[in-house]
CSV table of C-alpha atoms and ligand atoms in Angstrom, one decimal:
chain,number,residue,atom,x,y,z
A,1,UNK,CA,-8.0,8.4,6.0
A,2,UNK,CA,-7.1,4.8,5.3
A,3,UNK,CA,-7.9,2.5,2.4
A,4,UNK,CA,-10.6,0.1,2.9
A,5,UNK,CA,-10.5,-2.1,-0.2
A,6,UNK,CA,-13.4,-4.4,-0.4
A,7,UNK,CA,-12.7,-8.0,-1.3
A,8,UNK,CA,-14.6,-11.1,-1.8
A,9,UNK,CA,-13.2,-14.6,-2.4
A,10,UNK,CA,-13.5,-15.4,-6.0
A,11,UNK,CA,-14.9,-18.5,-7.7
A,12,UNK,CA,-13.2,-20.0,-10.7
A,13,UNK,CA,-14.5,-19.8,-14.3
A,14,UNK,CA,-16.4,-23.1,-14.0
A,15,UNK,CA,-18.3,-21.7,-11.1
A,16,UNK,CA,-16.8,-24.1,-8.6
A,17,UNK,CA,-15.4,-23.1,-5.3
A,18,UNK,CA,-11.7,-24.0,-5.6
A,19,UNK,CA,-11.7,-24.4,-1.8
A,20,UNK,CA,-9.0,-23.4,0.6
A,21,UNK,CA,-5.5,-23.7,-0.7
A,22,UNK,CA,-2.5,-24.3,1.5
A,23,UNK,CA,-1.6,-20.6,0.8
A,24,UNK,CA,-4.9,-19.2,2.0
A,25,UNK,CA,-5.6,-16.5,3.0
A,26,UNK,CA,-3.9,-14.2,0.4
A,27,UNK,CA,-4.0,-10.5,0.9
A,28,UNK,CA,-5.7,-8.3,-1.7
A,29,UNK,CA,-4.6,-4.9,-0.4
A,30,UNK,CA,-1.5,-3.2,0.9
A,31,UNK,CA,-1.6,0.0,2.8
A,32,UNK,CA,1.9,1.5,2.2
A,33,UNK,CA,2.4,4.1,4.9
A,34,UNK,CA,5.4,5.9,3.2
A,35,UNK,CA,6.0,8.5,5.9
A,36,UNK,CA,4.3,9.8,9.0
A,37,UNK,CA,5.6,13.3,8.2
A,38,UNK,CA,2.7,15.6,7.4
A,39,UNK,CA,2.2,19.4,7.0
A,40,UNK,CA,-1.2,19.2,8.6
A,41,UNK,CA,-2.1,18.8,12.3
A,42,UNK,CA,-5.5,17.1,12.3
A,43,UNK,CA,-6.6,16.3,15.8
A,44,UNK,CA,-8.3,13.0,14.7
A,45,UNK,CA,-5.3,11.5,12.9
A,46,UNK,CA,-5.2,7.7,13.5
A,47,UNK,CA,-1.4,7.7,13.2
A,48,UNK,CA,0.5,6.7,16.4
A,49,UNK,CA,1.1,9.5,18.9
A,50,UNK,CA,4.8,8.5,19.0
A,51,UNK,CA,5.4,9.8,15.5
A,52,UNK,CA,9.1,10.5,16.1
A,53,UNK,CA,9.8,6.7,16.5
A,54,UNK,CA,9.2,6.4,12.8
A,55,UNK,CA,11.8,8.9,11.5
A,56,UNK,CA,14.0,6.1,10.1
A,57,UNK,CA,12.0,5.5,6.9
A,58,UNK,CA,12.4,2.8,4.4
A,59,UNK,CA,14.4,3.9,1.3
A,60,UNK,CA,13.3,3.7,-2.3
A,61,UNK,CA,14.9,0.3,-2.9
A,62,UNK,CA,13.2,-1.2,0.1
A,63,UNK,CA,9.8,0.0,-1.0
A,64,UNK,CA,10.3,-1.3,-4.6
A,65,UNK,CA,11.2,-4.7,-3.1
A,66,UNK,CA,8.1,-4.5,-0.7
A,67,UNK,CA,6.0,-3.9,-3.8
A,68,UNK,CA,7.5,-6.9,-5.6
A,69,UNK,CA,7.0,-9.1,-2.5
A,70,UNK,CA,3.4,-7.9,-2.1
A,71,UNK,CA,2.6,-8.7,-5.7
A,72,UNK,CA,4.1,-12.2,-5.3
A,73,UNK,CA,1.9,-12.6,-2.3
A,74,UNK,CA,-1.2,-11.8,-4.3
A,75,UNK,CA,-1.7,-8.1,-3.5
A,76,UNK,CA,-3.6,-6.3,-6.3
A,77,UNK,CA,-4.3,-2.9,-4.7
A,78,UNK,CA,-1.8,-0.6,-3.2
A,79,UNK,CA,-2.8,2.4,-1.2
A,80,UNK,CA,0.0,4.9,-0.8
A,81,UNK,CA,-0.7,6.6,2.4
A,82,UNK,CA,0.9,8.2,5.5
A,83,UNK,CA,1.2,10.8,7.0
A,84,UNK,CA,1.5,12.7,3.7
A,85,UNK,CA,2.9,10.5,1.0
A,86,UNK,CA,3.5,13.5,-1.3
A,87,UNK,CA,6.4,14.3,1.0
A,88,UNK,CA,8.3,11.3,-0.5
A,89,UNK,CA,10.4,12.4,-3.5
A,90,UNK,CA,10.2,8.8,-4.9
A,91,UNK,CA,6.4,8.6,-4.9
A,92,UNK,CA,6.2,8.8,-8.7
A,93,UNK,CA,8.7,5.9,-9.0
A,94,UNK,CA,6.8,3.8,-6.6
A,95,UNK,CA,3.5,4.4,-8.4
A,96,UNK,CA,5.2,3.6,-11.7
A,97,UNK,CA,6.6,0.3,-10.2
A,98,UNK,CA,3.2,-0.7,-8.9
A,99,UNK,CA,1.8,-0.1,-12.4
A,100,UNK,CA,4.6,-2.3,-13.9
A,101,UNK,CA,3.5,-5.0,-11.5
A,102,UNK,CA,-0.1,-4.7,-12.6
A,103,UNK,CA,-1.3,-3.4,-9.3
A,104,UNK,CA,-4.1,-0.8,-8.9
A,105,UNK,CA,-2.6,2.2,-7.1
A,106,UNK,CA,-4.5,4.7,-5.0
A,107,UNK,CA,-3.0,7.8,-3.4
A,108,UNK,CA,-4.4,8.8,0.0
A,109,UNK,CA,-3.4,12.4,0.4
A,110,UNK,CA,-4.2,15.7,2.1
A,111,UNK,CA,-3.4,17.4,-1.2
A,112,UNK,CA,-0.5,19.3,0.4
A,113,UNK,CA,2.0,19.6,-1.1
A,114,UNK,CA,0.6,18.6,-4.5
A,115,UNK,CA,1.6,20.8,-7.4
A,116,UNK,CA,-0.1,20.4,-10.8
A,117,UNK,CA,3.2,19.2,-12.3
A,118,UNK,CA,3.5,16.5,-9.7
A,119,UNK,CA,-0.1,15.4,-10.2
A,120,UNK,CA,0.5,15.2,-14.0
A,121,UNK,CA,3.6,13.0,-13.3
A,122,UNK,CA,1.6,10.7,-11.0
A,123,UNK,CA,-1.2,10.4,-13.6
A,124,UNK,CA,1.5,9.7,-16.2
A,125,UNK,CA,3.1,7.0,-14.0
A,126,UNK,CA,-0.2,5.2,-13.9
A,127,UNK,CA,-1.9,6.4,-10.7
A,128,UNK,CA,-5.4,5.1,-10.9
A,129,UNK,CA,-7.2,6.8,-8.0
A,130,UNK,CA,-6.9,9.8,-5.8
A,131,UNK,CA,-8.4,9.9,-2.3
A,132,UNK,CA,-8.3,13.5,-1.0
A,133,UNK,CA,-9.1,14.5,2.6
A,134,UNK,CA,-11.2,17.5,3.2
A,135,UNK,CA,-11.8,18.8,6.8
A,136,UNK,CA,-15.1,20.6,6.5
A,137,UNK,CA,-17.4,22.6,4.2
A,138,UNK,CA,-16.6,25.7,6.1
A,139,UNK,CA,-13.2,27.0,5.1
A,140,UNK,CA,-12.2,28.6,8.4
A,141,UNK,CA,-13.3,25.6,10.4
A,142,UNK,CA,-11.4,23.3,8.0
A,143,UNK,CA,-8.2,25.3,8.3
A,144,UNK,CA,-8.6,25.3,12.1
A,145,UNK,CA,-8.6,21.5,12.1
A,146,UNK,CA,-5.7,21.3,9.6
A,147,UNK,CA,-3.7,23.8,11.6
A,148,UNK,CA,-2.8,25.7,8.4
A,149,UNK,CA,-4.5,27.4,5.4
A,150,UNK,CA,-5.2,24.2,3.5
A,151,UNK,CA,-8.8,24.2,2.4
A,152,UNK,CA,-8.6,26.3,-0.8
A,153,UNK,CA,-5.5,24.4,-2.0
A,154,UNK,CA,-7.4,21.1,-1.5
A,155,UNK,CA,-10.3,22.3,-3.6
A,156,UNK,CA,-7.8,23.3,-6.4
A,157,UNK,CA,-6.2,19.8,-6.2
A,158,UNK,CA,-9.7,18.2,-6.5
A,159,UNK,CA,-10.3,20.2,-9.7
A,160,UNK,CA,-6.9,19.3,-11.1
A,161,UNK,CA,-7.5,15.6,-10.4
A,162,UNK,CA,-10.7,15.8,-12.4
A,163,UNK,CA,-8.9,17.7,-15.2
A,164,UNK,CA,-6.4,14.8,-15.4
A,165,UNK,CA,-9.2,12.3,-15.5
A,166,UNK,CA,-8.3,10.7,-12.1
A,167,UNK,CA,-11.2,9.1,-10.3
A,168,UNK,CA,-11.6,11.0,-7.1
A,169,UNK,CA,-12.8,10.1,-3.6
A,170,UNK,CA,-13.3,12.9,-1.1
A,171,UNK,CA,-12.8,11.6,2.4
A,172,UNK,CA,-14.2,13.6,5.4
A,173,UNK,CA,-13.7,12.6,9.0
A,174,UNK,CA,-16.7,13.5,11.0
A,175,UNK,CA,-16.5,14.7,14.6
A,176,UNK,CA,-18.4,16.9,17.0
A,177,UNK,CA,-17.3,20.2,15.4
A,178,UNK,CA,-18.2,19.4,11.8
A,179,UNK,CA,-20.8,16.6,11.8
A,180,UNK,CA,-23.6,19.2,11.8
A,181,UNK,CA,-22.5,20.3,8.3
A,182,UNK,CA,-22.8,16.8,6.8
A,183,UNK,CA,-25.2,18.0,4.1
A,184,UNK,CA,-23.0,21.0,3.2
A,185,UNK,CA,-20.0,18.7,3.0
A,186,UNK,CA,-21.9,16.4,0.6
A,187,UNK,CA,-22.8,19.4,-1.6
A,188,UNK,CA,-19.2,20.5,-1.7
A,189,UNK,CA,-18.0,17.0,-2.8
A,190,UNK,CA,-20.7,16.9,-5.6
A,191,UNK,CA,-19.6,20.4,-6.7
A,192,UNK,CA,-16.0,19.2,-6.9
A,193,UNK,CA,-17.0,16.3,-9.2
A,194,UNK,CA,-16.0,13.6,-6.8
A,195,UNK,CA,-16.9,10.1,-7.9
A,196,UNK,CA,-17.1,8.9,-4.3
A,197,UNK,CA,-17.6,10.5,-0.9
A,198,UNK,CA,-16.6,8.9,2.3
A,199,UNK,CA,-18.2,10.4,5.3
A,200,UNK,CA,-16.5,8.6,8.1
A,201,UNK,CA,-17.0,9.1,11.8
A,202,UNK,CA,-13.7,9.4,13.7
A,203,UNK,CA,-12.1,6.1,14.4
A,204,UNK,CA,-10.5,6.5,17.8
A,205,UNK,CA,-6.8,5.4,17.3
A,206,UNK,CA,-3.6,7.3,17.8
A,207,UNK,CA,-4.2,11.1,18.0
A,208,UNK,CA,-7.9,10.5,17.6
A,209,UNK,CA,-7.9,8.4,20.7
A,210,UNK,CA,-5.9,11.0,22.6
A,211,UNK,CA,-8.4,13.6,21.6
A,212,UNK,CA,-11.5,11.4,22.0
A,213,UNK,CA,-13.2,13.6,24.6
A,214,UNK,CA,-13.0,16.7,22.4
A,215,UNK,CA,-14.0,14.9,19.2
A,216,UNK,CA,-16.8,12.6,20.4
A,217,UNK,CA,-20.2,13.5,18.9
A,218,UNK,CA,-23.2,13.4,21.2
A,219,UNK,CA,-25.8,10.7,20.7
A,220,UNK,CA,-28.2,13.3,19.3
A,221,UNK,CA,-25.5,14.4,16.7
A,222,UNK,CA,-25.0,10.9,15.6
A,223,UNK,CA,-28.8,10.3,15.2
A,224,UNK,CA,-29.0,13.5,13.1
A,225,UNK,CA,-26.0,12.5,11.0
A,226,UNK,CA,-27.6,9.2,10.2
A,227,UNK,CA,-30.7,11.0,8.9
A,228,UNK,CA,-28.5,13.5,7.0
A,229,UNK,CA,-26.5,10.8,5.4
A,230,UNK,CA,-29.8,9.2,4.2
A,231,UNK,CA,-30.9,12.6,2.9
A,232,UNK,CA,-27.5,13.1,1.1
A,233,UNK,CA,-27.9,9.7,-0.4
A,234,UNK,CA,-31.4,10.5,-1.7
A,235,UNK,CA,-30.2,13.9,-3.0
A,236,UNK,CA,-26.8,13.0,-4.5
A,237,UNK,CA,-26.8,9.2,-4.9
A,238,UNK,CA,-27.0,9.5,-8.7
A,239,UNK,CA,-24.1,11.9,-8.8
A,240,UNK,CA,-21.6,10.0,-6.6
A,241,UNK,CA,-21.2,6.9,-4.5
A,242,UNK,CA,-21.7,7.8,-0.9
A,243,UNK,CA,-20.0,5.7,1.8
A,244,UNK,CA,-21.1,6.4,5.4
A,245,UNK,CA,-18.8,4.9,8.1
A,246,UNK,CA,-20.8,4.6,11.3
A,247,UNK,CA,-19.8,5.9,14.7
A,248,UNK,CA,-19.1,2.5,16.3
A,249,UNK,CA,-18.9,3.8,19.9
A,250,UNK,CA,-22.6,4.7,19.4
A,251,UNK,CA,-23.5,1.4,17.8
A,252,UNK,CA,-24.3,-2.0,19.2
A,253,UNK,CA,-22.4,-4.0,16.7
A,254,UNK,CA,-18.7,-3.6,15.9
A,255,UNK,CA,-17.1,-2.9,12.5
A,256,UNK,CA,-15.5,-5.9,10.7
A,257,UNK,CA,-12.1,-4.3,11.2
A,258,UNK,CA,-9.7,-4.9,8.3
A,259,UNK,CA,-12.2,-7.6,7.1
A,260,UNK,CA,-10.6,-9.9,9.6
A,261,UNK,CA,-7.1,-10.0,11.1
A,262,UNK,CA,-4.5,-11.3,8.7
A,263,UNK,CA,-7.2,-12.0,6.1
A,264,UNK,CA,-7.4,-9.5,3.3
A,265,UNK,CA,-5.0,-6.6,3.9
A,266,UNK,CA,-1.8,-5.6,5.5
A,267,UNK,CA,0.0,-2.4,6.4
A,268,UNK,CA,3.7,-1.6,6.1
A,269,UNK,CA,4.6,1.3,8.4
A,270,UNK,CA,7.2,4.0,7.4
A,271,UNK,CA,9.9,2.2,9.4
A,272,UNK,CA,9.2,-1.1,7.6
A,273,UNK,CA,7.2,-2.8,10.4
A,274,UNK,CA,4.6,-5.1,8.8
A,275,UNK,CA,1.3,-4.8,10.6
A,276,UNK,CA,-2.0,-6.6,10.4
A,277,UNK,CA,-3.8,-3.2,10.9
A,278,UNK,CA,-2.9,0.5,11.2
A,279,UNK,CA,-3.0,0.6,15.0
A,280,UNK,CA,-1.4,-2.7,15.8
A,281,UNK,CA,1.9,-1.3,16.9
A,282,UNK,CA,0.4,-0.5,20.3
A,283,UNK,CA,-0.6,-4.1,21.1
A,284,UNK,CA,1.6,-5.8,23.8
A,285,UNK,CA,3.8,-8.8,22.9
A,286,UNK,CA,2.6,-9.0,19.3
A,287,UNK,CA,6.0,-9.9,17.9
A,288,UNK,CA,5.9,-7.4,15.1
A,289,UNK,CA,8.4,-8.1,12.3
A,290,UNK,CA,10.1,-5.7,9.9
A,291,UNK,CA,10.4,-6.0,6.1
A,292,UNK,CA,14.1,-5.1,6.3
A,293,UNK,CA,14.7,-8.4,8.1
A,294,UNK,CA,12.2,-10.8,6.5
A,295,UNK,CA,10.3,-11.2,3.3
A,296,UNK,CA,6.7,-9.9,3.4
A,297,UNK,CA,5.3,-13.3,2.4
A,298,UNK,CA,7.0,-15.0,5.3
A,299,UNK,CA,5.8,-12.4,7.7
A,300,UNK,CA,2.2,-12.7,6.3
A,301,UNK,CA,2.0,-16.5,6.7
A,302,UNK,CA,4.4,-17.3,9.5
A,303,UNK,CA,4.8,-14.4,11.9
A,304,UNK,CA,3.3,-14.6,15.4
A,305,UNK,CA,1.7,-11.1,14.8
A,306,UNK,CA,-0.3,-12.1,11.7
A,307,UNK,CA,-1.4,-15.4,13.2
A,308,UNK,CA,-2.3,-14.1,16.6
A,309,UNK,CA,-6.0,-13.3,15.8
A,310,UNK,CA,-6.4,-15.0,12.5
A,311,UNK,CA,-9.6,-17.1,12.0
A,312,UNK,CA,-11.9,-17.7,15.0
A,313,UNK,CA,-9.9,-20.0,17.2
A,314,UNK,CA,-8.6,-17.2,19.5
A,315,UNK,CA,-12.1,-15.8,20.2
A,316,UNK,CA,-13.5,-15.7,23.8
A,317,UNK,CA,-17.2,-15.8,24.6
A,318,UNK,CA,-19.5,-14.2,23.5
A,319,UNK,CA,-17.9,-14.2,20.0
A,320,UNK,CA,-16.9,-17.9,20.2
A,321,UNK,CA,-20.5,-19.1,20.0
A,322,UNK,CA,-21.9,-16.1,18.1
A,323,UNK,CA,-23.6,-16.5,14.7
A,324,UNK,CA,-21.9,-13.3,13.5
A,325,UNK,CA,-18.3,-14.3,14.3
A,326,UNK,CA,-17.4,-14.8,10.6
A,327,UNK,CA,-19.3,-11.6,9.6
A,328,UNK,CA,-17.6,-9.0,12.0
A,329,UNK,CA,-14.7,-11.2,13.2
A,330,UNK,CA,-15.3,-10.0,16.7
A,331,UNK,CA,-14.7,-6.4,15.8
A,332,UNK,CA,-11.4,-4.6,16.3
A,333,UNK,CA,-8.5,-5.9,18.3
A,334,UNK,CA,-7.0,-2.5,18.9
A,335,UNK,CA,-10.3,-1.1,20.2
A,336,UNK,CA,-10.7,-4.1,22.5
A,337,UNK,CA,-7.2,-3.4,23.9
A,338,UNK,CA,-7.7,0.3,24.2
A,339,UNK,CA,-10.9,0.0,26.1
A,340,UNK,CA,-10.5,-3.2,28.1
A,341,UNK,CA,-6.7,-3.8,28.2
A,342,UNK,CA,-7.1,-7.2,26.5
A,343,UNK,CA,-6.6,-7.3,22.8
A,344,UNK,CA,-8.4,-10.7,22.6
A,345,UNK,CA,-11.6,-9.4,24.2
A,346,UNK,CA,-14.8,-8.9,22.2
A,347,UNK,CA,-14.8,-5.4,20.8
A,348,UNK,CA,-16.6,-3.3,23.4
A,349,UNK,CA,-18.6,-1.7,20.5
A,350,UNK,CA,-20.6,-4.9,20.5
A,351,UNK,CA,-23.7,-4.8,22.6
A,352,UNK,CA,-22.9,-8.4,23.7
A,353,UNK,CA,-19.5,-7.4,25.1
A,354,UNK,CA,-19.4,-7.4,28.9
A,355,UNK,CA,-17.5,-4.1,28.5
A,356,UNK,CA,-20.1,-2.4,26.2
A,357,UNK,CA,-21.2,0.1,28.9
A,358,UNK,CA,-17.7,1.6,29.0
A,359,UNK,CA,-18.5,3.0,25.6
A,360,UNK,CA,-22.0,4.1,26.4
A,361,UNK,CA,-20.6,6.0,29.4
A,362,UNK,CA,-18.2,7.8,27.1
A,363,UNK,CA,-20.8,8.7,24.5
A,364,UNK,CA,-23.2,9.9,27.2
A,365,UNK,CA,-20.5,12.2,28.4
A,366,UNK,CA,-19.8,13.7,24.9
A,367,UNK,CA,-20.0,17.4,24.8
A,368,UNK,CA,-19.1,18.0,28.4
A,369,UNK,CA,-15.3,18.0,27.9
A,370,UNK,CA,-13.8,21.5,28.1
A,371,UNK,CA,-10.3,20.5,27.1
A,372,UNK,CA,-9.1,21.6,23.6
A,373,UNK,CA,-7.8,18.8,21.3
A,374,UNK,CA,-4.1,18.4,20.9
A,375,UNK,CA,-2.9,19.0,17.3
A,376,UNK,CA,-0.9,16.2,15.7
A,377,UNK,CA,2.8,16.9,15.8
A,378,UNK,CA,5.9,15.0,14.9
A,379,UNK,CA,8.0,15.8,18.0
B,1,SF4,FE1,-19.6,-9.9,16.7
B,1,SF4,FE2,-18.5,-11.1,18.8
B,1,SF4,FE3,-20.5,-9.3,19.1
B,1,SF4,FE4,-21.0,-11.7,18.0
B,1,SF4,S1,-20.4,-11.3,20.1
B,1,SF4,S2,-21.8,-9.7,17.2
B,1,SF4,S3,-19.1,-12.1,16.9
B,1,SF4,S4,-18.4,-9.0,18.3
B,2,FES,FE1,-6.2,-2.8,14.8
B,2,FES,FE2,-8.9,-2.7,14.2
B,2,FES,S1,-7.3,-1.1,14.1
B,2,FES,S2,-7.7,-4.5,14.6
């Protein structure tokens, strides 16, 4: 799962809009992808399929500097993610440094490997939130997706997180094989004492895109899931915050990906590439720059990659003249590229896109694919 920090533009104490500054926009959130190594093999992983290209990971000194540069740039929230960030021996030091800089830190983890001692050290270093992925409510089905016996260990991590007073989000990626158990999944999260539950339909990037045919829910499943999510909200809404991330292939409006390109958030990949979103590495001729070569602030403001789809000037029709263009930002550039071959096209998840029926054809065919999904692997 990935962090999706919400952010709104603030007004000053006098209640006046300070207006755009020459340094707008400033990012609020950094997704720090510390490593793409991971003991799990989830078939819906959004990491790039070419994982071995990211073996040359940034060292501790580089990450400490990236955190400094991010804070200077205005970043207030850092999401330590991956792959599995617990595989980095320096994680506690990075969390402690984020704390020194006054940044809110969130750990996005599979919970493996995560010993109680390590959790205690993270809490002591100032970790403020834990986001734990769980694959299913059904242990055997969960372990099947993870490709290892993981489920029971994850439940233990959730309980330990509560014992250390860490706010806990449980994140569950929904797909054809588990979406029918949405209510059981919600019940499990409530039982674990989660503060927040993210029920997120698979986003088709990386391994998830590769395995799309096997993962894609049918239109009937999506309609049932929508009703179940409403039932879960009515049943458990007082106990936890429930976030439902829609299946955008089945929708007729796109998601406001990243809250706009180069607007609120940025990603640093394990090799130091600074990216406007988690799937941007695949886009042709983007001119991606690396934090080993250039300060993060320069990359954010001046690089071709971050400026390429900033604002609305790049938009084609129908987005160009659409009333929603500052609401959904034309959807997702990576999805536009994956489905149409043109990263500047309107996201085909939009019903106004001339390519929308490519997605309706895919969703209509859901459930007919016989091929088994390919487990995520490093090599
Ligand atoms: Fe959004 Fe573009 Fe569709 Fe309008 S046409 S709803 S801006 S994606
Ligand atoms: Fe790249 Fe949406 S994932 S813009």
